[in-house]
Short mmCIF file of C-alpha atoms and ligand atoms in Angstrom, two decimals:
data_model
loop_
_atom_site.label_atom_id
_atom_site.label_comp_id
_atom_site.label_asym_id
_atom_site.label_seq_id
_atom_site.Cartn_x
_atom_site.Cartn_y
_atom_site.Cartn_z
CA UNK A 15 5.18 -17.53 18.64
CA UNK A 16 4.66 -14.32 17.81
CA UNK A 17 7.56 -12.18 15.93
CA UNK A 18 6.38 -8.82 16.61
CA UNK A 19 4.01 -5.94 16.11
CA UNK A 20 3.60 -4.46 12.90
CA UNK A 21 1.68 -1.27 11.24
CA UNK A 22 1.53 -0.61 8.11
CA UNK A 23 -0.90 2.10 6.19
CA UNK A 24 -1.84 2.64 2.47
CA UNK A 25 -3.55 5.93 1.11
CA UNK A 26 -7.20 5.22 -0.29
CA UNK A 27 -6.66 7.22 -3.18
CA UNK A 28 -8.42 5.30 -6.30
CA UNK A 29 -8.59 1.91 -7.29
CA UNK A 30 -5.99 -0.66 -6.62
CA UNK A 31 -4.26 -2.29 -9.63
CA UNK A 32 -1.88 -4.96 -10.27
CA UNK A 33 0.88 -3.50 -9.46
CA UNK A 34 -0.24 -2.71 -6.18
CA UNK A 35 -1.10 -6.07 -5.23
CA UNK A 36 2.05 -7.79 -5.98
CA UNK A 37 4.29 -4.27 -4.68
CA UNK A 38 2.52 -4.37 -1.39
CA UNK A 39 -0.59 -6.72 -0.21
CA UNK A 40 1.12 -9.88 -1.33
CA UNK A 41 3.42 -8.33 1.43
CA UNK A 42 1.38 -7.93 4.11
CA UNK A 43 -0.42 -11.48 3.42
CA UNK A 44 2.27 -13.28 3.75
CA UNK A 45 3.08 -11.72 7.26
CA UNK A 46 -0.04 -12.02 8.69
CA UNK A 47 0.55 -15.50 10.13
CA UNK A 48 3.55 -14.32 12.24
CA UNK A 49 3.35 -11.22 13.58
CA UNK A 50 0.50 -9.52 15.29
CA UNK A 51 -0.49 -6.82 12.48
CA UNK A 52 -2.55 -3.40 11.96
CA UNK A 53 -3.36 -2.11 8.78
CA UNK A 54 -5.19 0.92 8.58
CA UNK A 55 -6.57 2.93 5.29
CA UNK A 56 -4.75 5.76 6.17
CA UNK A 57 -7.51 8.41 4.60
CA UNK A 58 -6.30 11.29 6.65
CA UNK A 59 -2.58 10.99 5.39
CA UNK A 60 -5.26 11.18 1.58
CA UNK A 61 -6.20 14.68 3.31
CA UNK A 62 -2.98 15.97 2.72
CA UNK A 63 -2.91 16.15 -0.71
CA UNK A 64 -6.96 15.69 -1.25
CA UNK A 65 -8.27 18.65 1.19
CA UNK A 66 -9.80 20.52 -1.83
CA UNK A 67 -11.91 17.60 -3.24
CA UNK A 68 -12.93 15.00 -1.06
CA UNK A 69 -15.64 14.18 -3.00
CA UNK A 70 -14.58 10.27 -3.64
CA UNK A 71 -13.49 9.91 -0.05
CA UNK A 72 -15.92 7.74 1.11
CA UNK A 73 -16.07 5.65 -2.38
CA UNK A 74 -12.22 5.28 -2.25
CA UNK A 75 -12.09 3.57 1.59
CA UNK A 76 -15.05 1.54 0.81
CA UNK A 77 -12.86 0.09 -2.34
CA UNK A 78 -9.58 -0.46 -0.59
CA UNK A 79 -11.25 -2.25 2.02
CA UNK A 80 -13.09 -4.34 -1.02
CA UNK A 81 -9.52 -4.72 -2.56
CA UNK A 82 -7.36 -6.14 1.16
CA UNK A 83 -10.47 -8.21 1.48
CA UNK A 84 -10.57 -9.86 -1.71
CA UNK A 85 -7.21 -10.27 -1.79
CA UNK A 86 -6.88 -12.77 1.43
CA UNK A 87 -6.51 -9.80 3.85
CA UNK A 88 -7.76 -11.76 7.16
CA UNK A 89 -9.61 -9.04 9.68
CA UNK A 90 -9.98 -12.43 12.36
CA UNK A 91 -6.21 -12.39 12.18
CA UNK A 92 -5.63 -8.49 12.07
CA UNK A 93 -6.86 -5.70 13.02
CA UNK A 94 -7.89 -3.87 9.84
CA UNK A 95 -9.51 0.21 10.29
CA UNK A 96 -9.59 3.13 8.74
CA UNK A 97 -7.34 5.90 10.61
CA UNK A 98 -9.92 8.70 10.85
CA UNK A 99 -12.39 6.00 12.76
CA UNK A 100 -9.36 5.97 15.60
CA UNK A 101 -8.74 9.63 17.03
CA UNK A 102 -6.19 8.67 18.98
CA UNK A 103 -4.28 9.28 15.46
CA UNK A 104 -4.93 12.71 15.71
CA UNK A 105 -4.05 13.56 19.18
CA UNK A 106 -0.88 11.71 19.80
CA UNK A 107 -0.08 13.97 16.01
CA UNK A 108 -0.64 16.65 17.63
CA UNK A 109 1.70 15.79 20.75
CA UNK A 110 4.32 14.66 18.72
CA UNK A 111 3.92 18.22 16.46
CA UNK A 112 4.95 19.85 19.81
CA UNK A 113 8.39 17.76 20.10
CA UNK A 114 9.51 17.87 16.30
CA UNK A 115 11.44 20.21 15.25
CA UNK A 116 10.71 22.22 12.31
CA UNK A 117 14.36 21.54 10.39
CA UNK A 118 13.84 17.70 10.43
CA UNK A 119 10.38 18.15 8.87
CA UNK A 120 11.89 20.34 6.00
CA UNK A 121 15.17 18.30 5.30
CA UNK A 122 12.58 15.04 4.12
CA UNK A 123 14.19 14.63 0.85
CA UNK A 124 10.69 13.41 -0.39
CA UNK A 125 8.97 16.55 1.02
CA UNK A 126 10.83 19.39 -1.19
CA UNK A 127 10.59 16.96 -4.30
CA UNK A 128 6.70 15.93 -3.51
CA UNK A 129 5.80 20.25 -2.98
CA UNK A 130 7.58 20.68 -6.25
CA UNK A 131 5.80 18.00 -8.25
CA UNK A 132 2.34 18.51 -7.40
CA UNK A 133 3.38 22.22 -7.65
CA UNK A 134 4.25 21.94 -11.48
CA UNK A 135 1.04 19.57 -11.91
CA UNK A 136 -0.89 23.10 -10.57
CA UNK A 137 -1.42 21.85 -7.20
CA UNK A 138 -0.49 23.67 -4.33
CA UNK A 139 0.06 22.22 -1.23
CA UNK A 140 2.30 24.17 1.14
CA UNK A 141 0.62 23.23 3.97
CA UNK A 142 1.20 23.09 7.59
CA UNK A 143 -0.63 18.90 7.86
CA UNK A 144 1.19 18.14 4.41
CA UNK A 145 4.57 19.15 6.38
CA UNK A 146 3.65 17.22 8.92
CA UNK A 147 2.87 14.00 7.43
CA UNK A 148 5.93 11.62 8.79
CA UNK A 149 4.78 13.22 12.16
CA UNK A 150 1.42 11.46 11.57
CA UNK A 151 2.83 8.79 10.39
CA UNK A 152 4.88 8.01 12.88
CA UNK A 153 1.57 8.43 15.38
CA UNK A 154 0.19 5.85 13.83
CA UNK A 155 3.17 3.63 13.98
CA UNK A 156 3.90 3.46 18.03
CA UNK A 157 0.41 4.19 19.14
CA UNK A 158 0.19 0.16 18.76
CA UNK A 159 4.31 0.57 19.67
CA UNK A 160 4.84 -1.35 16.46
CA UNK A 161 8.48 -2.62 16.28
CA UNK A 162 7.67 -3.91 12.55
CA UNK A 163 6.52 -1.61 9.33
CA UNK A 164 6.23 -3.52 6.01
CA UNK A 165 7.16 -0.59 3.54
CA UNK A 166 8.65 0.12 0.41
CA UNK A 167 11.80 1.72 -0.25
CA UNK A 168 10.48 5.42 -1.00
CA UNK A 169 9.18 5.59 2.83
CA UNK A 170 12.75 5.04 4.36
CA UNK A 171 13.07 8.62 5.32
CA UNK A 172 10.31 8.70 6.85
CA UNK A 173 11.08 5.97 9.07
CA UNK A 174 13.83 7.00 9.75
CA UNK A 175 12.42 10.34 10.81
CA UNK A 176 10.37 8.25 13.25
CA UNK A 177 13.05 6.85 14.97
CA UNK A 178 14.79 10.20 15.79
CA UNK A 179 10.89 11.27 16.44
CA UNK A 180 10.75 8.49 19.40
CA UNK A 181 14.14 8.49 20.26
CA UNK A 182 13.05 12.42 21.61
CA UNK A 183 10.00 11.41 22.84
CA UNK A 184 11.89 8.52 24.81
CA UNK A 185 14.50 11.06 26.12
CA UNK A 186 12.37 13.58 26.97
CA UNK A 187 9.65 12.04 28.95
CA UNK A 188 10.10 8.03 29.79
CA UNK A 189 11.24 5.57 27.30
CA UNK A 190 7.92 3.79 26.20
CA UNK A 191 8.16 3.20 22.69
CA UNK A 192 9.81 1.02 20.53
CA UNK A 193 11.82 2.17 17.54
CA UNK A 194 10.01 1.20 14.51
CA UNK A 195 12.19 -0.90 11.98
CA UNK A 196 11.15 -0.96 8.17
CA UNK A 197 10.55 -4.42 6.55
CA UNK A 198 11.43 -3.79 3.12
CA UNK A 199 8.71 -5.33 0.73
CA UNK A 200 10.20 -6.29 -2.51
CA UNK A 201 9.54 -3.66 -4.88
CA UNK A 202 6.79 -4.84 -7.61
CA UNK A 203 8.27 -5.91 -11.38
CA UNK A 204 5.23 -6.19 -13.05
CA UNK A 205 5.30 -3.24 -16.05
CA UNK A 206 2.13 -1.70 -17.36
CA UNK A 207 0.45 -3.58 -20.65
CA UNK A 208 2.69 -0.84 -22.84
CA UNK A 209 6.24 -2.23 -21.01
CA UNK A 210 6.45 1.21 -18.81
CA UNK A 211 5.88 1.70 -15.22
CA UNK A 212 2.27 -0.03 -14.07
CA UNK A 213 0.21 3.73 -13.23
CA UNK A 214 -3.42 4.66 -13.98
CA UNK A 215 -2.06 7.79 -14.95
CA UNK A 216 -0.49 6.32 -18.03
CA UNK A 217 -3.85 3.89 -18.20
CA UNK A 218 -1.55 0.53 -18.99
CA UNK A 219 -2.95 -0.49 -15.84
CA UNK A 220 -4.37 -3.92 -15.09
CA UNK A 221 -7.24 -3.44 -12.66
CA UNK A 222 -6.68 -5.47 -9.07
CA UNK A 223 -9.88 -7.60 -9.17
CA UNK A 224 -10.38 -7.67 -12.97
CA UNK A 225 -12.72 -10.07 -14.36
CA UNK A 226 -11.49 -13.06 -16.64
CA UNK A 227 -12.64 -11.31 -19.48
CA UNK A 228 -11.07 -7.66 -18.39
CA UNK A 229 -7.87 -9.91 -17.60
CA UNK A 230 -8.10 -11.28 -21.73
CA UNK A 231 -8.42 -8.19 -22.81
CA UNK A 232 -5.50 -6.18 -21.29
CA UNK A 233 -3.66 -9.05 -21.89
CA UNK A 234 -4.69 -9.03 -25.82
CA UNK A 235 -3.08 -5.39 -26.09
CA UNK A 236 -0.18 -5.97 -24.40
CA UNK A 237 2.95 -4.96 -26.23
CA UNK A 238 5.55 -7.96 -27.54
CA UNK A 239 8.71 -7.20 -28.94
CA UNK A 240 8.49 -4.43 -31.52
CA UNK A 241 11.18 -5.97 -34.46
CA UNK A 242 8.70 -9.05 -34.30
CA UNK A 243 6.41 -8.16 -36.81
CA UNK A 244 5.69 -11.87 -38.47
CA UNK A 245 5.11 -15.13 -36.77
CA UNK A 246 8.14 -16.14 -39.00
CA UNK A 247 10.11 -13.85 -37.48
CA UNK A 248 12.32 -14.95 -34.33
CA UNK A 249 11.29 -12.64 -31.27
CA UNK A 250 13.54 -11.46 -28.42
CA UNK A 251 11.40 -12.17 -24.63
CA UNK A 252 14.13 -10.18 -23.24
CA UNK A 253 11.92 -6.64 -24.69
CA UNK A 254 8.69 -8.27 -24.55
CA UNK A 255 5.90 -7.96 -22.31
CA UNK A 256 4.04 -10.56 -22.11
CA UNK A 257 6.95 -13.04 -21.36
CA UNK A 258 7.65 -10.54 -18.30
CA UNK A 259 4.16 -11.52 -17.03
CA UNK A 260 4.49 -15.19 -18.11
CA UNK A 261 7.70 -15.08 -15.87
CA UNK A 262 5.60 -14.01 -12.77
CA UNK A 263 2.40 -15.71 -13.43
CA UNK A 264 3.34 -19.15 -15.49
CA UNK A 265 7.02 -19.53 -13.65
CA UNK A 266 7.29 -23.57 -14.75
CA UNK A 267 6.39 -23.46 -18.62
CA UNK A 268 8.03 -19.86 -19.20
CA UNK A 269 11.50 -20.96 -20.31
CA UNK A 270 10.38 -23.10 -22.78
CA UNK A 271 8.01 -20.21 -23.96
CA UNK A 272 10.98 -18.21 -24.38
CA UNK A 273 13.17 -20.66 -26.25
CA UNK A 274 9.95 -20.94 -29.02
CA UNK A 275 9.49 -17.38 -29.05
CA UNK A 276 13.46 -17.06 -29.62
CA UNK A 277 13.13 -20.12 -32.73
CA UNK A 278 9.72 -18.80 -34.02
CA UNK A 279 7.78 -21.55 -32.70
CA UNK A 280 4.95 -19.61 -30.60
CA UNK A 281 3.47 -16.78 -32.12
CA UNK A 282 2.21 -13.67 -30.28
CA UNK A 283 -1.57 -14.66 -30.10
CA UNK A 284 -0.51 -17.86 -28.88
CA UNK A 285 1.52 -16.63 -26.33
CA UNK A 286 -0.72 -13.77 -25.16
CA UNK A 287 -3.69 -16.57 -24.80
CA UNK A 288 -1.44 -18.88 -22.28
CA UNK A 289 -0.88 -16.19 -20.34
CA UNK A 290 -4.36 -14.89 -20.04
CA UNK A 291 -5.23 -18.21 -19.52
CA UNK A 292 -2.30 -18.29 -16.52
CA UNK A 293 -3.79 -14.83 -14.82
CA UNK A 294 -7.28 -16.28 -14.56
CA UNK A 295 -6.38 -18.90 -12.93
CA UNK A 296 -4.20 -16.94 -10.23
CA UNK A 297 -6.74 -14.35 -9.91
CA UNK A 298 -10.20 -15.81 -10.63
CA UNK A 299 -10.43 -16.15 -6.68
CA UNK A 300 -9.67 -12.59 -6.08
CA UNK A 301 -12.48 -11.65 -8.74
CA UNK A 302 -15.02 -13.60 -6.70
CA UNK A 303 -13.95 -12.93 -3.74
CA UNK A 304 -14.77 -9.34 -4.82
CA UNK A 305 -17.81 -9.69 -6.83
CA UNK A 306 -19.04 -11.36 -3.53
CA UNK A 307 -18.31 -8.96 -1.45
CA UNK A 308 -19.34 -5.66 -3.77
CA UNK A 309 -22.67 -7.03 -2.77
CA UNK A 310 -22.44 -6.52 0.78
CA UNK A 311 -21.31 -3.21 1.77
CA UNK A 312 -22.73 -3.12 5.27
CA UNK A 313 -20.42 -6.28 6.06
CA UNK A 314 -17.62 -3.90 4.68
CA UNK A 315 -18.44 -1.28 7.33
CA UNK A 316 -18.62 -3.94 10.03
CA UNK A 317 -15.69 -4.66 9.55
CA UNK A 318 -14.01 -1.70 9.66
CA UNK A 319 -15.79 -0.77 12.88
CA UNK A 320 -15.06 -3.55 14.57
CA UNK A 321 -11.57 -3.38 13.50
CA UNK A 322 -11.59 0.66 15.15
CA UNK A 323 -12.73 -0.80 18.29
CA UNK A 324 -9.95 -3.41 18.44
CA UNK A 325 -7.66 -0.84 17.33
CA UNK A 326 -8.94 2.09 20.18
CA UNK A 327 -8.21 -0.59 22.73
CA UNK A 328 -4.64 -0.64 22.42
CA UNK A 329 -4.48 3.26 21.25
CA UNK A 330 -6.55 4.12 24.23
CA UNK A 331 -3.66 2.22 26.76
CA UNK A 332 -0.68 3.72 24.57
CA UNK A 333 -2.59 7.11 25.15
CA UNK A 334 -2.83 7.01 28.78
CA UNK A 335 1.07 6.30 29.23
CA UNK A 336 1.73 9.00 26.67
CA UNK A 337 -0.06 11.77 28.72
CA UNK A 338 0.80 10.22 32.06
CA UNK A 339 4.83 10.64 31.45
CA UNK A 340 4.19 13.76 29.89
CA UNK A 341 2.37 14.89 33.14
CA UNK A 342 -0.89 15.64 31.59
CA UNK A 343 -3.38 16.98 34.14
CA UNK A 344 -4.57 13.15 35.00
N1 LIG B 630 3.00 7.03 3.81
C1 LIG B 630 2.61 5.69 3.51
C2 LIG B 630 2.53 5.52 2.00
O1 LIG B 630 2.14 6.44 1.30
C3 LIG B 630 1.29 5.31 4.13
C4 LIG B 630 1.38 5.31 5.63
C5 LIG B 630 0.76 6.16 6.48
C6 LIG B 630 2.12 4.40 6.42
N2 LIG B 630 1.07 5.84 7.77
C7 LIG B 630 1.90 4.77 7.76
C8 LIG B 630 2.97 3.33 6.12
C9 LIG B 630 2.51 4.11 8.81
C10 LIG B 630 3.57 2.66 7.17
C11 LIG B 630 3.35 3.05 8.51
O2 LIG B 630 2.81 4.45 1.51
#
């Protein structure tokens, strides 16, 4: 039996890494089974902070969809599309723009923070769709009247700006949607190959659909714990690296790894080489999953077509009660 509906979006802005996968997808796969789920590439919530160079637009959908795909993303079991294919999105926005009030958009604790971070990186975007972001977002939540939205922790307000959105829409017109709960996905604990924060921007990433030999070589530069600087030398895993990784991707041999590192019975290469060894193995499927389906890029677009037209079929339903209670001429 089913346990509910759920939508859930990501932003197609670049290639996936690592730290995405296990943050997020891993998520998603392992809900797929029980509830009935749509996950859309949201590329116009990319607009809002894209507008002035769209230029790897296309590129960047076309690679998410590679990356869901790759990573066990079913589209028989879901409905996977990309938001701009649906314009549904857009109108019931543009419905809900007319019911939410100004204050709520501006009191987003992530909206003043966002404005003044891209702001100090030179980017200005004070700008009426960037403002009204959770609006969209919450359009694409109850168009399919989701009750379910995997997400991580920094989109709580915005949920929770979608339930006051439909609690409005519900008083004001006729109660038809759901109030969207968030399912908290666990928040990813896999650090970049320098020990900080896994982000391109820092380049300690480790690519999402890396090759074995990609996968050896980030794993080769990795950083181990700094006051280790012989093999002699008795290491602390605690402030290493690569025993962080060997505690996600070899679980069963990575105490004993650590008690040897401790009594200077592994050395680093050693150590680094299991572990490379471990992440091939976990993610050689992914890799050829993806090198598979690089090849076939129509397939790609097939799919997210066909996933559009699943996708209108329920939007199109949700649309008709929406203008219908709010007495559209019919
Ligand atoms: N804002 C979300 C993010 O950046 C992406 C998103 C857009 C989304 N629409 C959504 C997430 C609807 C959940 C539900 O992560």
């Amino acid at each position: 039996m089913s346990k509910g509906r759920i939508f859930s979006g990501m932003q197609p802005s670049g290639r996936f890494h690592l730290g995405n996968y296990l943050g997020a997808l891993d998520n998603w796969i392992n809900l797929q089974d029980d509830y009935e789920c749509f996950f859309s590439i949201v590329d116009l919530h990319a607009l809002t902070s894209t507008f002035e160079n769209t230029s790897r637009m296309r590129e960047n959908v076309l690679q998410m969809a590679l990356d869901w795909l790759s990573a066990g993303l079913d589209p028989e079991k879901n409905v996977i599309f990309l938001q701009s294919h649906v314009p549904a999105h857009a109108e019931l926005h543009l419905l809900l723009s007319m019911m939410t009030p100004l204050s709520w958009l501006e009191r987003v604790p992530t909206y003043k923070d966002k404005l003044q971070q891209l702001g100090d990186m030179g980017k200005e975007i004070n700008t009426y769709g960037f403002l009204g972001y959770p609006t969209l977002m919450t359009a694409d939540i109850i168009l399919y009247k989701a009750d379910t939205v995997p997400v991580g922790e920094d989109q709580l307000p915005h949920l929770e700006l979608s339930r006051e959105i439909v609690r409005r829409f519900n008083n004001l017109y006729r109660p038809i949607f759901p109030e969207p709960q968030a399912f908290l996905s666990k928040a990813s604990v896999l650090p970049g190959i320098d020990g900080r924060k896994m982000s391109k921007s820092y380049g300690n990433e480790i690519p999402f659909g890396a090759s074995p030999d990609e996968l050896r070589a980030r794993v080769r530069l990795m950083i181990t714990d700094p006051q280790r600087i012989r093999k002699t030398d008795k290491g602390d895993p605690d402030v290493c690296t690569v025993y962080t990784f060997h505690k996600i991707f070899n679980q069963e041999a990575c105490a004993g790894i650590g008690a040897r590192c401790r009594n200077a019975e592994i050395g680093c290469v050693d150590c680094k080489k299991q572990l490379a060894e471990c992440m091939v193995a976990a993610l050689s499927d992914i890799h050829a999953r993806r090198q598979d389906l690089e090849k076939k890029p129509e397939y790609i677009r097939e799919i997210l077509v066909h996933g559009a037209e699943r996708a209108q079929e329920t939007a199109s339903k949700t649309m008709a009660e929406v203008r219908d209670a709010m007495n559209l001429f019919a």
